[in-house]
């Protein structure tokens, strides 16, 4: 069973599994919302003001100024950083959409984030789907979402596949891409400056799951999350 990159339904609409399961507010969600608000009101607003002033300054430069092209590149870089910051804040604030199965929610990520449409993107679901525990579903979704965004943003992948397996012993989520891969040094735990990877590891540890990241330069990356059934499912 699978979805295309527009997030179409499975042959059998299994999203009803999550119907009627209401999200329970938690302390972690409240903390994420507070952090997202602080980032928006401080860092992102500062970047926005910097971006506007930089664009205005560049537009005022005479065309014969040799450095004008360089300053225009810097303005674009600032704008791109602002856009990525907004996506990061959205990731903090946006939980898994209610009343959707995990497969449907992950399949719709490219549409929600406006990611490039030229990438071959699909979601495959195997096994008998089960209802995820309310306290787990958002964390599992966010790990998968971060892996997808990384594959789009950093790996320059032409193909991305998400495989979801409902097993009797565990829930397994794998995100595979055929991009440029990740250098071994970058994958070392605690590596500074690679917050996406570190964030996925921290989330996995927090929910009692196992996260493995396998990658080879120029050959692609696979992010694999395994969550024991007793922790993942309402009825294991």
mmCIF file of the C-alpha atoms, coordinates in Angstrom:
data_MODEL
# 
_entry.id   MODEL 
# 
loop_
_atom_site.group_PDB 
_atom_site.id 
_atom_site.type_symbol 
_atom_site.label_atom_id 
_atom_site.label_alt_id 
_atom_site.label_comp_id 
_atom_site.label_asym_id 
_atom_site.label_entity_id 
_atom_site.label_seq_id 
_atom_site.pdbx_PDB_ins_code 
_atom_site.Cartn_x 
_atom_site.Cartn_y 
_atom_site.Cartn_z 
_atom_site.occupancy 
_atom_site.B_iso_or_equiv 
_atom_site.pdbx_formal_charge 
_atom_site.auth_seq_id 
_atom_site.auth_comp_id 
_atom_site.auth_asym_id 
_atom_site.auth_atom_id 
_atom_site.pdbx_PDB_model_num 
ATOM 1   C CA . UNK A 1 1   ? 0.000   0.000  0.000   1.00 0.00 ? 1   UNK A CA 1 
ATOM 2   C CA . UNK A 1 2   ? 1.304   3.477  -0.753  1.00 0.00 ? 2   UNK A CA 1 
ATOM 3   C CA . UNK A 1 3   ? 0.734   7.177  -1.242  1.00 0.00 ? 3   UNK A CA 1 
ATOM 4   C CA . UNK A 1 4   ? 1.946   9.424  -4.015  1.00 0.00 ? 4   UNK A CA 1 
ATOM 5   C CA . UNK A 1 5   ? 3.623   12.762 -3.336  1.00 0.00 ? 5   UNK A CA 1 
ATOM 6   C CA . UNK A 1 6   ? 0.266   14.550 -3.185  1.00 0.00 ? 6   UNK A CA 1 
ATOM 7   C CA . UNK A 1 7   ? -0.680  12.523 -0.118  1.00 0.00 ? 7   UNK A CA 1 
ATOM 8   C CA . UNK A 1 8   ? -3.504  10.494 -1.711  1.00 0.00 ? 8   UNK A CA 1 
ATOM 9   C CA . UNK A 1 9   ? -5.314  7.861  0.317   1.00 0.00 ? 9   UNK A CA 1 
ATOM 10  C CA . UNK A 1 10  ? -4.474  4.218  0.702   1.00 0.00 ? 10  UNK A CA 1 
ATOM 11  C CA . UNK A 1 11  ? -6.617  1.801  -1.266  1.00 0.00 ? 11  UNK A CA 1 
ATOM 12  C CA . UNK A 1 12  ? -8.506  1.254  1.965   1.00 0.00 ? 12  UNK A CA 1 
ATOM 13  C CA . UNK A 1 13  ? -8.920  4.450  3.903   1.00 0.00 ? 13  UNK A CA 1 
ATOM 14  C CA . UNK A 1 14  ? -7.159  3.542  7.114   1.00 0.00 ? 14  UNK A CA 1 
ATOM 15  C CA . UNK A 1 15  ? -7.164  7.014  8.527   1.00 0.00 ? 15  UNK A CA 1 
ATOM 16  C CA . UNK A 1 16  ? -10.332 6.081  10.420  1.00 0.00 ? 16  UNK A CA 1 
ATOM 17  C CA . UNK A 1 17  ? -8.081  4.266  12.877  1.00 0.00 ? 17  UNK A CA 1 
ATOM 18  C CA . UNK A 1 18  ? -7.210  7.600  14.391  1.00 0.00 ? 18  UNK A CA 1 
ATOM 19  C CA . UNK A 1 19  ? -10.747 9.019  14.263  1.00 0.00 ? 19  UNK A CA 1 
ATOM 20  C CA . UNK A 1 20  ? -12.049 9.895  17.673  1.00 0.00 ? 20  UNK A CA 1 
ATOM 21  C CA . UNK A 1 21  ? -8.609  9.918  19.261  1.00 0.00 ? 21  UNK A CA 1 
ATOM 22  C CA . UNK A 1 22  ? -8.221  13.406 20.671  1.00 0.00 ? 22  UNK A CA 1 
ATOM 23  C CA . UNK A 1 23  ? -4.859  14.918 21.395  1.00 0.00 ? 23  UNK A CA 1 
ATOM 24  C CA . UNK A 1 24  ? -4.049  15.381 25.029  1.00 0.00 ? 24  UNK A CA 1 
ATOM 25  C CA . UNK A 1 25  ? -2.193  18.569 25.967  1.00 0.00 ? 25  UNK A CA 1 
ATOM 26  C CA . UNK A 1 26  ? 1.173   17.837 27.509  1.00 0.00 ? 26  UNK A CA 1 
ATOM 27  C CA . UNK A 1 27  ? 3.937   19.756 29.181  1.00 0.00 ? 27  UNK A CA 1 
ATOM 28  C CA . UNK A 1 28  ? 6.278   19.054 26.253  1.00 0.00 ? 28  UNK A CA 1 
ATOM 29  C CA . UNK A 1 29  ? 3.792   20.522 23.784  1.00 0.00 ? 29  UNK A CA 1 
ATOM 30  C CA . UNK A 1 30  ? 3.415   23.633 25.922  1.00 0.00 ? 30  UNK A CA 1 
ATOM 31  C CA . UNK A 1 31  ? 7.201   24.016 26.100  1.00 0.00 ? 31  UNK A CA 1 
ATOM 32  C CA . UNK A 1 32  ? 7.554   23.596 22.312  1.00 0.00 ? 32  UNK A CA 1 
ATOM 33  C CA . UNK A 1 33  ? 4.888   26.225 21.720  1.00 0.00 ? 33  UNK A CA 1 
ATOM 34  C CA . UNK A 1 34  ? 6.633   28.644 24.084  1.00 0.00 ? 34  UNK A CA 1 
ATOM 35  C CA . UNK A 1 35  ? 9.996   28.100 22.377  1.00 0.00 ? 35  UNK A CA 1 
ATOM 36  C CA . UNK A 1 36  ? 8.408   28.597 18.950  1.00 0.00 ? 36  UNK A CA 1 
ATOM 37  C CA . UNK A 1 37  ? 6.802   31.843 20.104  1.00 0.00 ? 37  UNK A CA 1 
ATOM 38  C CA . UNK A 1 38  ? 10.080  33.124 21.518  1.00 0.00 ? 38  UNK A CA 1 
ATOM 39  C CA . UNK A 1 39  ? 11.957  32.287 18.313  1.00 0.00 ? 39  UNK A CA 1 
ATOM 40  C CA . UNK A 1 40  ? 9.314   33.971 16.193  1.00 0.00 ? 40  UNK A CA 1 
ATOM 41  C CA . UNK A 1 41  ? 9.168   37.103 18.315  1.00 0.00 ? 41  UNK A CA 1 
ATOM 42  C CA . UNK A 1 42  ? 12.938  37.534 18.667  1.00 0.00 ? 42  UNK A CA 1 
ATOM 43  C CA . UNK A 1 43  ? 15.278  35.777 16.254  1.00 0.00 ? 43  UNK A CA 1 
ATOM 44  C CA . UNK A 1 44  ? 12.958  35.564 13.231  1.00 0.00 ? 44  UNK A CA 1 
ATOM 45  C CA . UNK A 1 45  ? 11.721  39.119 13.619  1.00 0.00 ? 45  UNK A CA 1 
ATOM 46  C CA . UNK A 1 46  ? 15.330  40.279 13.798  1.00 0.00 ? 46  UNK A CA 1 
ATOM 47  C CA . UNK A 1 47  ? 16.208  38.337 10.644  1.00 0.00 ? 47  UNK A CA 1 
ATOM 48  C CA . UNK A 1 48  ? 13.184  39.795 8.881   1.00 0.00 ? 48  UNK A CA 1 
ATOM 49  C CA . UNK A 1 49  ? 14.222  43.345 9.726   1.00 0.00 ? 49  UNK A CA 1 
ATOM 50  C CA . UNK A 1 50  ? 17.808  42.606 8.642   1.00 0.00 ? 50  UNK A CA 1 
ATOM 51  C CA . UNK A 1 51  ? 16.607  41.062 5.375   1.00 0.00 ? 51  UNK A CA 1 
ATOM 52  C CA . UNK A 1 52  ? 14.376  44.036 4.521   1.00 0.00 ? 52  UNK A CA 1 
ATOM 53  C CA . UNK A 1 53  ? 17.085  46.591 5.264   1.00 0.00 ? 53  UNK A CA 1 
ATOM 54  C CA . UNK A 1 54  ? 19.704  44.629 3.359   1.00 0.00 ? 54  UNK A CA 1 
ATOM 55  C CA . UNK A 1 55  ? 17.479  44.349 0.270   1.00 0.00 ? 55  UNK A CA 1 
ATOM 56  C CA . UNK A 1 56  ? 16.729  48.077 0.466   1.00 0.00 ? 56  UNK A CA 1 
ATOM 57  C CA . UNK A 1 57  ? 20.429  48.929 0.765   1.00 0.00 ? 57  UNK A CA 1 
ATOM 58  C CA . UNK A 1 58  ? 21.321  46.736 -2.212  1.00 0.00 ? 58  UNK A CA 1 
ATOM 59  C CA . UNK A 1 59  ? 18.588  48.298 -4.351  1.00 0.00 ? 59  UNK A CA 1 
ATOM 60  C CA . UNK A 1 60  ? 19.999  51.756 -3.604  1.00 0.00 ? 60  UNK A CA 1 
ATOM 61  C CA . UNK A 1 61  ? 23.505  50.859 -4.750  1.00 0.00 ? 61  UNK A CA 1 
ATOM 62  C CA . UNK A 1 62  ? 24.408  52.091 -8.239  1.00 0.00 ? 62  UNK A CA 1 
ATOM 63  C CA . UNK A 1 63  ? 24.630  49.350 -10.833 1.00 0.00 ? 63  UNK A CA 1 
ATOM 64  C CA . UNK A 1 64  ? 28.281  50.143 -11.511 1.00 0.00 ? 64  UNK A CA 1 
ATOM 65  C CA . UNK A 1 65  ? 29.325  49.262 -7.956  1.00 0.00 ? 65  UNK A CA 1 
ATOM 66  C CA . UNK A 1 66  ? 31.484  46.148 -8.280  1.00 0.00 ? 66  UNK A CA 1 
ATOM 67  C CA . UNK A 1 67  ? 30.323  44.619 -5.002  1.00 0.00 ? 67  UNK A CA 1 
ATOM 68  C CA . UNK A 1 68  ? 26.586  44.960 -5.738  1.00 0.00 ? 68  UNK A CA 1 
ATOM 69  C CA . UNK A 1 69  ? 26.265  41.379 -7.007  1.00 0.00 ? 69  UNK A CA 1 
ATOM 70  C CA . UNK A 1 70  ? 28.001  40.071 -3.892  1.00 0.00 ? 70  UNK A CA 1 
ATOM 71  C CA . UNK A 1 71  ? 25.691  42.035 -1.604  1.00 0.00 ? 71  UNK A CA 1 
ATOM 72  C CA . UNK A 1 72  ? 22.676  40.755 -3.538  1.00 0.00 ? 72  UNK A CA 1 
ATOM 73  C CA . UNK A 1 73  ? 23.878  37.183 -2.931  1.00 0.00 ? 73  UNK A CA 1 
ATOM 74  C CA . UNK A 1 74  ? 24.154  37.958 0.783   1.00 0.00 ? 74  UNK A CA 1 
ATOM 75  C CA . UNK A 1 75  ? 20.609  39.307 0.770   1.00 0.00 ? 75  UNK A CA 1 
ATOM 76  C CA . UNK A 1 76  ? 19.361  36.084 -0.810  1.00 0.00 ? 76  UNK A CA 1 
ATOM 77  C CA . UNK A 1 77  ? 21.307  34.061 1.770   1.00 0.00 ? 77  UNK A CA 1 
ATOM 78  C CA . UNK A 1 78  ? 19.655  36.026 4.565   1.00 0.00 ? 78  UNK A CA 1 
ATOM 79  C CA . UNK A 1 79  ? 16.239  35.449 3.012   1.00 0.00 ? 79  UNK A CA 1 
ATOM 80  C CA . UNK A 1 80  ? 16.894  31.705 2.735   1.00 0.00 ? 80  UNK A CA 1 
ATOM 81  C CA . UNK A 1 81  ? 17.992  31.543 6.379   1.00 0.00 ? 81  UNK A CA 1 
ATOM 82  C CA . UNK A 1 82  ? 14.770  33.300 7.354   1.00 0.00 ? 82  UNK A CA 1 
ATOM 83  C CA . UNK A 1 83  ? 12.718  30.799 5.388   1.00 0.00 ? 83  UNK A CA 1 
ATOM 84  C CA . UNK A 1 84  ? 14.481  27.835 7.024   1.00 0.00 ? 84  UNK A CA 1 
ATOM 85  C CA . UNK A 1 85  ? 13.947  29.422 10.432  1.00 0.00 ? 85  UNK A CA 1 
ATOM 86  C CA . UNK A 1 86  ? 10.236  29.692 9.745   1.00 0.00 ? 86  UNK A CA 1 
ATOM 87  C CA . UNK A 1 87  ? 10.130  26.028 8.757   1.00 0.00 ? 87  UNK A CA 1 
ATOM 88  C CA . UNK A 1 88  ? 11.915  25.091 11.979  1.00 0.00 ? 88  UNK A CA 1 
ATOM 89  C CA . UNK A 1 89  ? 9.395   27.047 14.037  1.00 0.00 ? 89  UNK A CA 1 
ATOM 90  C CA . UNK A 1 90  ? 6.568   25.407 12.137  1.00 0.00 ? 90  UNK A CA 1 
ATOM 91  C CA . UNK A 1 91  ? 8.084   22.042 13.003  1.00 0.00 ? 91  UNK A CA 1 
ATOM 92  C CA . UNK A 1 92  ? 8.032   22.956 16.699  1.00 0.00 ? 92  UNK A CA 1 
ATOM 93  C CA . UNK A 1 93  ? 4.427   24.101 16.635  1.00 0.00 ? 93  UNK A CA 1 
ATOM 94  C CA . UNK A 1 94  ? 2.789   21.712 14.193  1.00 0.00 ? 94  UNK A CA 1 
ATOM 95  C CA . UNK A 1 95  ? 1.776   18.376 15.717  1.00 0.00 ? 95  UNK A CA 1 
ATOM 96  C CA . UNK A 1 96  ? 0.670   15.426 13.640  1.00 0.00 ? 96  UNK A CA 1 
ATOM 97  C CA . UNK A 1 97  ? -2.619  16.488 12.023  1.00 0.00 ? 97  UNK A CA 1 
ATOM 98  C CA . UNK A 1 98  ? -5.560  15.135 14.058  1.00 0.00 ? 98  UNK A CA 1 
ATOM 99  C CA . UNK A 1 99  ? -7.726  12.335 12.688  1.00 0.00 ? 99  UNK A CA 1 
ATOM 100 C CA . UNK A 1 100 ? -5.061  11.229 10.191  1.00 0.00 ? 100 UNK A CA 1 
ATOM 101 C CA . UNK A 1 101 ? -3.111  8.040  10.097  1.00 0.00 ? 101 UNK A CA 1 
ATOM 102 C CA . UNK A 1 102 ? 0.665   8.294  10.361  1.00 0.00 ? 102 UNK A CA 1 
ATOM 103 C CA . UNK A 1 103 ? 0.973   7.411  6.679   1.00 0.00 ? 103 UNK A CA 1 
ATOM 104 C CA . UNK A 1 104 ? -1.421  10.132 5.558   1.00 0.00 ? 104 UNK A CA 1 
ATOM 105 C CA . UNK A 1 105 ? 0.284   12.730 7.737   1.00 0.00 ? 105 UNK A CA 1 
ATOM 106 C CA . UNK A 1 106 ? 3.788   11.929 6.457   1.00 0.00 ? 106 UNK A CA 1 
ATOM 107 C CA . UNK A 1 107 ? 2.600   11.757 2.838   1.00 0.00 ? 107 UNK A CA 1 
ATOM 108 C CA . UNK A 1 108 ? 1.314   15.309 3.054   1.00 0.00 ? 108 UNK A CA 1 
ATOM 109 C CA . UNK A 1 109 ? 4.579   16.862 4.291   1.00 0.00 ? 109 UNK A CA 1 
ATOM 110 C CA . UNK A 1 110 ? 5.790   18.043 0.839   1.00 0.00 ? 110 UNK A CA 1 
ATOM 111 C CA . UNK A 1 111 ? 2.497   19.850 0.258   1.00 0.00 ? 111 UNK A CA 1 
ATOM 112 C CA . UNK A 1 112 ? 2.401   21.443 3.710   1.00 0.00 ? 112 UNK A CA 1 
ATOM 113 C CA . UNK A 1 113 ? 5.962   22.758 3.468   1.00 0.00 ? 113 UNK A CA 1 
ATOM 114 C CA . UNK A 1 114 ? 5.887   23.660 -0.214  1.00 0.00 ? 114 UNK A CA 1 
ATOM 115 C CA . UNK A 1 115 ? 8.852   21.404 -0.945  1.00 0.00 ? 115 UNK A CA 1 
ATOM 116 C CA . UNK A 1 116 ? 10.054  20.922 -4.540  1.00 0.00 ? 116 UNK A CA 1 
ATOM 117 C CA . UNK A 1 117 ? 7.688   18.815 -6.663  1.00 0.00 ? 117 UNK A CA 1 
ATOM 118 C CA . UNK A 1 118 ? 10.428  17.347 -8.840  1.00 0.00 ? 118 UNK A CA 1 
ATOM 119 C CA . UNK A 1 119 ? 11.426  14.751 -6.246  1.00 0.00 ? 119 UNK A CA 1 
ATOM 120 C CA . UNK A 1 120 ? 10.008  11.225 -6.481  1.00 0.00 ? 120 UNK A CA 1 
ATOM 121 C CA . UNK A 1 121 ? 8.314   10.934 -3.087  1.00 0.00 ? 121 UNK A CA 1 
ATOM 122 C CA . UNK A 1 122 ? 6.212   8.076  -1.777  1.00 0.00 ? 122 UNK A CA 1 
ATOM 123 C CA . UNK A 1 123 ? 4.995   6.452  1.421   1.00 0.00 ? 123 UNK A CA 1 
ATOM 124 C CA . UNK A 1 124 ? 4.554   2.687  1.759   1.00 0.00 ? 124 UNK A CA 1 
ATOM 125 C CA . UNK A 1 125 ? 2.614   1.125  4.641   1.00 0.00 ? 125 UNK A CA 1 
ATOM 126 C CA . UNK A 1 126 ? 2.906   -2.562 5.531   1.00 0.00 ? 126 UNK A CA 1 
ATOM 127 C CA . UNK A 1 127 ? 1.129   -4.648 8.154   1.00 0.00 ? 127 UNK A CA 1 
ATOM 128 C CA . UNK A 1 128 ? -2.124  -4.153 10.005  1.00 0.00 ? 128 UNK A CA 1 
ATOM 129 C CA . UNK A 1 129 ? -2.304  -0.551 11.118  1.00 0.00 ? 129 UNK A CA 1 
ATOM 130 C CA . UNK A 1 130 ? -2.870  0.104  14.794  1.00 0.00 ? 130 UNK A CA 1 
ATOM 131 C CA . UNK A 1 131 ? -3.807  3.159  16.780  1.00 0.00 ? 131 UNK A CA 1 
ATOM 132 C CA . UNK A 1 132 ? -0.787  5.026  18.114  1.00 0.00 ? 132 UNK A CA 1 
ATOM 133 C CA . UNK A 1 133 ? -0.741  6.185  21.699  1.00 0.00 ? 133 UNK A CA 1 
ATOM 134 C CA . UNK A 1 134 ? -1.599  9.859  21.931  1.00 0.00 ? 134 UNK A CA 1 
ATOM 135 C CA . UNK A 1 135 ? 1.603   10.632 23.806  1.00 0.00 ? 135 UNK A CA 1 
ATOM 136 C CA . UNK A 1 136 ? 3.720   8.977  21.088  1.00 0.00 ? 136 UNK A CA 1 
ATOM 137 C CA . UNK A 1 137 ? 2.130   9.914  17.777  1.00 0.00 ? 137 UNK A CA 1 
ATOM 138 C CA . UNK A 1 138 ? 3.387   13.510 17.586  1.00 0.00 ? 138 UNK A CA 1 
ATOM 139 C CA . UNK A 1 139 ? 6.968   12.541 18.483  1.00 0.00 ? 139 UNK A CA 1 
ATOM 140 C CA . UNK A 1 140 ? 7.064   9.738  15.894  1.00 0.00 ? 140 UNK A CA 1 
ATOM 141 C CA . UNK A 1 141 ? 5.600   12.091 13.290  1.00 0.00 ? 141 UNK A CA 1 
ATOM 142 C CA . UNK A 1 142 ? 8.130   14.818 14.061  1.00 0.00 ? 142 UNK A CA 1 
ATOM 143 C CA . UNK A 1 143 ? 11.069  12.428 13.733  1.00 0.00 ? 143 UNK A CA 1 
ATOM 144 C CA . UNK A 1 144 ? 9.796   11.280 10.341  1.00 0.00 ? 144 UNK A CA 1 
ATOM 145 C CA . UNK A 1 145 ? 9.116   14.857 9.309   1.00 0.00 ? 145 UNK A CA 1 
ATOM 146 C CA . UNK A 1 146 ? 12.623  15.992 10.240  1.00 0.00 ? 146 UNK A CA 1 
ATOM 147 C CA . UNK A 1 147 ? 14.145  13.123 8.246   1.00 0.00 ? 147 UNK A CA 1 
ATOM 148 C CA . UNK A 1 148 ? 12.082  14.093 5.180   1.00 0.00 ? 148 UNK A CA 1 
ATOM 149 C CA . UNK A 1 149 ? 12.975  17.783 5.454   1.00 0.00 ? 149 UNK A CA 1 
ATOM 150 C CA . UNK A 1 150 ? 16.674  16.914 5.806   1.00 0.00 ? 150 UNK A CA 1 
ATOM 151 C CA . UNK A 1 151 ? 16.515  14.731 2.705   1.00 0.00 ? 151 UNK A CA 1 
ATOM 152 C CA . UNK A 1 152 ? 14.957  17.581 0.713   1.00 0.00 ? 152 UNK A CA 1 
ATOM 153 C CA . UNK A 1 153 ? 17.059  20.392 2.096   1.00 0.00 ? 153 UNK A CA 1 
ATOM 154 C CA . UNK A 1 154 ? 20.516  18.867 2.517   1.00 0.00 ? 154 UNK A CA 1 
ATOM 155 C CA . UNK A 1 155 ? 20.727  15.582 0.614   1.00 0.00 ? 155 UNK A CA 1 
ATOM 156 C CA . UNK A 1 156 ? 19.580  16.945 -2.766  1.00 0.00 ? 156 UNK A CA 1 
ATOM 157 C CA . UNK A 1 157 ? 17.825  13.616 -3.263  1.00 0.00 ? 157 UNK A CA 1 
ATOM 158 C CA . UNK A 1 158 ? 15.963  12.709 -6.422  1.00 0.00 ? 158 UNK A CA 1 
ATOM 159 C CA . UNK A 1 159 ? 13.984  9.996  -4.669  1.00 0.00 ? 159 UNK A CA 1 
ATOM 160 C CA . UNK A 1 160 ? 12.647  9.736  -1.106  1.00 0.00 ? 160 UNK A CA 1 
ATOM 161 C CA . UNK A 1 161 ? 10.714  6.797  0.299   1.00 0.00 ? 161 UNK A CA 1 
ATOM 162 C CA . UNK A 1 162 ? 9.059   6.400  3.694   1.00 0.00 ? 162 UNK A CA 1 
ATOM 163 C CA . UNK A 1 163 ? 8.342   2.839  4.805   1.00 0.00 ? 163 UNK A CA 1 
ATOM 164 C CA . UNK A 1 164 ? 6.029   2.257  7.779   1.00 0.00 ? 164 UNK A CA 1 
ATOM 165 C CA . UNK A 1 165 ? 5.786   -1.276 9.161   1.00 0.00 ? 165 UNK A CA 1 
ATOM 166 C CA . UNK A 1 166 ? 3.251   -2.276 11.789  1.00 0.00 ? 166 UNK A CA 1 
ATOM 167 C CA . UNK A 1 167 ? 4.718   -5.377 13.403  1.00 0.00 ? 167 UNK A CA 1 
ATOM 168 C CA . UNK A 1 168 ? 3.466   -7.366 16.365  1.00 0.00 ? 168 UNK A CA 1 
ATOM 169 C CA . UNK A 1 169 ? 6.630   -6.455 18.248  1.00 0.00 ? 169 UNK A CA 1 
ATOM 170 C CA . UNK A 1 170 ? 7.217   -2.877 17.111  1.00 0.00 ? 170 UNK A CA 1 
ATOM 171 C CA . UNK A 1 171 ? 6.442   0.047  14.877  1.00 0.00 ? 171 UNK A CA 1 
ATOM 172 C CA . UNK A 1 172 ? 9.204   0.598  12.351  1.00 0.00 ? 172 UNK A CA 1 
ATOM 173 C CA . UNK A 1 173 ? 9.604   3.813  10.386  1.00 0.00 ? 173 UNK A CA 1 
ATOM 174 C CA . UNK A 1 174 ? 12.303  4.189  7.729   1.00 0.00 ? 174 UNK A CA 1 
ATOM 175 C CA . UNK A 1 175 ? 13.067  7.239  5.574   1.00 0.00 ? 175 UNK A CA 1 
ATOM 176 C CA . UNK A 1 176 ? 15.367  6.485  2.634   1.00 0.00 ? 176 UNK A CA 1 
ATOM 177 C CA . UNK A 1 177 ? 16.837  8.816  0.024   1.00 0.00 ? 177 UNK A CA 1 
ATOM 178 C CA . UNK A 1 178 ? 19.303  8.564  -2.848  1.00 0.00 ? 178 UNK A CA 1 
ATOM 179 C CA . UNK A 1 179 ? 20.974  11.882 -2.111  1.00 0.00 ? 179 UNK A CA 1 
ATOM 180 C CA . UNK A 1 180 ? 24.538  12.935 -1.448  1.00 0.00 ? 180 UNK A CA 1 
ATOM 181 C CA . UNK A 1 181 ? 24.800  11.119 1.874   1.00 0.00 ? 181 UNK A CA 1 
ATOM 182 C CA . UNK A 1 182 ? 26.200  12.264 5.200   1.00 0.00 ? 182 UNK A CA 1 
ATOM 183 C CA . UNK A 1 183 ? 29.855  12.216 6.182   1.00 0.00 ? 183 UNK A CA 1 
ATOM 184 C CA . UNK A 1 184 ? 30.762  9.845  9.000   1.00 0.00 ? 184 UNK A CA 1 
ATOM 185 C CA . UNK A 1 185 ? 32.018  12.662 11.213  1.00 0.00 ? 185 UNK A CA 1 
ATOM 186 C CA . UNK A 1 186 ? 28.658  14.404 10.972  1.00 0.00 ? 186 UNK A CA 1 
ATOM 187 C CA . UNK A 1 187 ? 26.862  11.325 12.252  1.00 0.00 ? 187 UNK A CA 1 
ATOM 188 C CA . UNK A 1 188 ? 28.882  11.170 15.465  1.00 0.00 ? 188 UNK A CA 1 
ATOM 189 C CA . UNK A 1 189 ? 26.621  11.705 18.524  1.00 0.00 ? 189 UNK A CA 1 
ATOM 190 C CA . UNK A 1 190 ? 26.988  15.146 20.051  1.00 0.00 ? 190 UNK A CA 1 
ATOM 191 C CA . UNK A 1 191 ? 28.396  16.711 16.892  1.00 0.00 ? 191 UNK A CA 1 
ATOM 192 C CA . UNK A 1 192 ? 27.835  20.444 17.250  1.00 0.00 ? 192 UNK A CA 1 
ATOM 193 C CA . UNK A 1 193 ? 25.952  22.336 14.553  1.00 0.00 ? 193 UNK A CA 1 
ATOM 194 C CA . UNK A 1 194 ? 23.846  19.448 13.243  1.00 0.00 ? 194 UNK A CA 1 
ATOM 195 C CA . UNK A 1 195 ? 20.698  20.086 15.225  1.00 0.00 ? 195 UNK A CA 1 
ATOM 196 C CA . UNK A 1 196 ? 18.368  18.083 12.957  1.00 0.00 ? 196 UNK A CA 1 
ATOM 197 C CA . UNK A 1 197 ? 20.182  14.817 13.600  1.00 0.00 ? 197 UNK A CA 1 
ATOM 198 C CA . UNK A 1 198 ? 20.677  15.632 17.267  1.00 0.00 ? 198 UNK A CA 1 
ATOM 199 C CA . UNK A 1 199 ? 17.010  16.541 17.636  1.00 0.00 ? 199 UNK A CA 1 
ATOM 200 C CA . UNK A 1 200 ? 15.858  13.234 16.149  1.00 0.00 ? 200 UNK A CA 1 
ATOM 201 C CA . UNK A 1 201 ? 18.132  11.328 18.508  1.00 0.00 ? 201 UNK A CA 1 
ATOM 202 C CA . UNK A 1 202 ? 16.873  13.245 21.517  1.00 0.00 ? 202 UNK A CA 1 
ATOM 203 C CA . UNK A 1 203 ? 13.226  12.653 20.578  1.00 0.00 ? 203 UNK A CA 1 
ATOM 204 C CA . UNK A 1 204 ? 13.854  8.940  20.052  1.00 0.00 ? 204 UNK A CA 1 
ATOM 205 C CA . UNK A 1 205 ? 15.582  8.618  23.409  1.00 0.00 ? 205 UNK A CA 1 
ATOM 206 C CA . UNK A 1 206 ? 12.787  10.512 25.107  1.00 0.00 ? 206 UNK A CA 1 
ATOM 207 C CA . UNK A 1 207 ? 10.102  8.091  23.884  1.00 0.00 ? 207 UNK A CA 1 
ATOM 208 C CA . UNK A 1 208 ? 12.147  4.920  24.452  1.00 0.00 ? 208 UNK A CA 1 
ATOM 209 C CA . UNK A 1 209 ? 12.732  4.225  20.762  1.00 0.00 ? 209 UNK A CA 1 
ATOM 210 C CA . UNK A 1 210 ? 15.844  3.201  18.834  1.00 0.00 ? 210 UNK A CA 1 
ATOM 211 C CA . UNK A 1 211 ? 17.133  5.451  16.062  1.00 0.00 ? 211 UNK A CA 1 
ATOM 212 C CA . UNK A 1 212 ? 19.690  4.352  13.483  1.00 0.00 ? 212 UNK A CA 1 
ATOM 213 C CA . UNK A 1 213 ? 21.116  6.552  10.736  1.00 0.00 ? 213 UNK A CA 1 
ATOM 214 C CA . UNK A 1 214 ? 22.963  4.755  7.957   1.00 0.00 ? 214 UNK A CA 1 
ATOM 215 C CA . UNK A 1 215 ? 24.594  6.770  5.210   1.00 0.00 ? 215 UNK A CA 1 
ATOM 216 C CA . UNK A 1 216 ? 27.329  6.697  2.619   1.00 0.00 ? 216 UNK A CA 1 
ATOM 217 C CA . UNK A 1 217 ? 28.571  9.726  0.769   1.00 0.00 ? 217 UNK A CA 1 
ATOM 218 C CA . UNK A 1 218 ? 27.088  9.930  -2.751  1.00 0.00 ? 218 UNK A CA 1 
ATOM 219 C CA . UNK A 1 219 ? 24.926  6.827  -2.134  1.00 0.00 ? 219 UNK A CA 1 
ATOM 220 C CA . UNK A 1 220 ? 22.164  8.117  0.099   1.00 0.00 ? 220 UNK A CA 1 
ATOM 221 C CA . UNK A 1 221 ? 20.858  7.885  3.645   1.00 0.00 ? 221 UNK A CA 1 
ATOM 222 C CA . UNK A 1 222 ? 18.407  5.775  5.637   1.00 0.00 ? 222 UNK A CA 1 
ATOM 223 C CA . UNK A 1 223 ? 16.935  6.928  8.939   1.00 0.00 ? 223 UNK A CA 1 
ATOM 224 C CA . UNK A 1 224 ? 15.315  4.048  10.829  1.00 0.00 ? 224 UNK A CA 1 
ATOM 225 C CA . UNK A 1 225 ? 13.132  4.425  13.924  1.00 0.00 ? 225 UNK A CA 1 
ATOM 226 C CA . UNK A 1 226 ? 11.981  1.379  15.913  1.00 0.00 ? 226 UNK A CA 1 
ATOM 227 C CA . UNK A 1 227 ? 9.419   1.786  18.697  1.00 0.00 ? 227 UNK A CA 1 
ATOM 228 C CA . UNK A 1 228 ? 8.444   -1.224 20.863  1.00 0.00 ? 228 UNK A CA 1 
ATOM 229 C CA . UNK A 1 229 ? 4.791   -2.192 20.474  1.00 0.00 ? 229 UNK A CA 1 
ATOM 230 C CA . UNK A 1 230 ? 4.058   -1.754 24.175  1.00 0.00 ? 230 UNK A CA 1 
ATOM 231 C CA . UNK A 1 231 ? 5.111   1.888  23.892  1.00 0.00 ? 231 UNK A CA 1 
ATOM 232 C CA . UNK A 1 232 ? 3.748   2.700  20.435  1.00 0.00 ? 232 UNK A CA 1 
ATOM 233 C CA . UNK A 1 233 ? 0.291   1.159  20.267  1.00 0.00 ? 233 UNK A CA 1 
ATOM 234 C CA . UNK A 1 234 ? -2.872  1.642  22.260  1.00 0.00 ? 234 UNK A CA 1 
ATOM 235 C CA . UNK A 1 235 ? -3.396  -2.127 22.237  1.00 0.00 ? 235 UNK A CA 1 
ATOM 236 C CA . UNK A 1 236 ? -0.172  -4.078 21.834  1.00 0.00 ? 236 UNK A CA 1 
# 
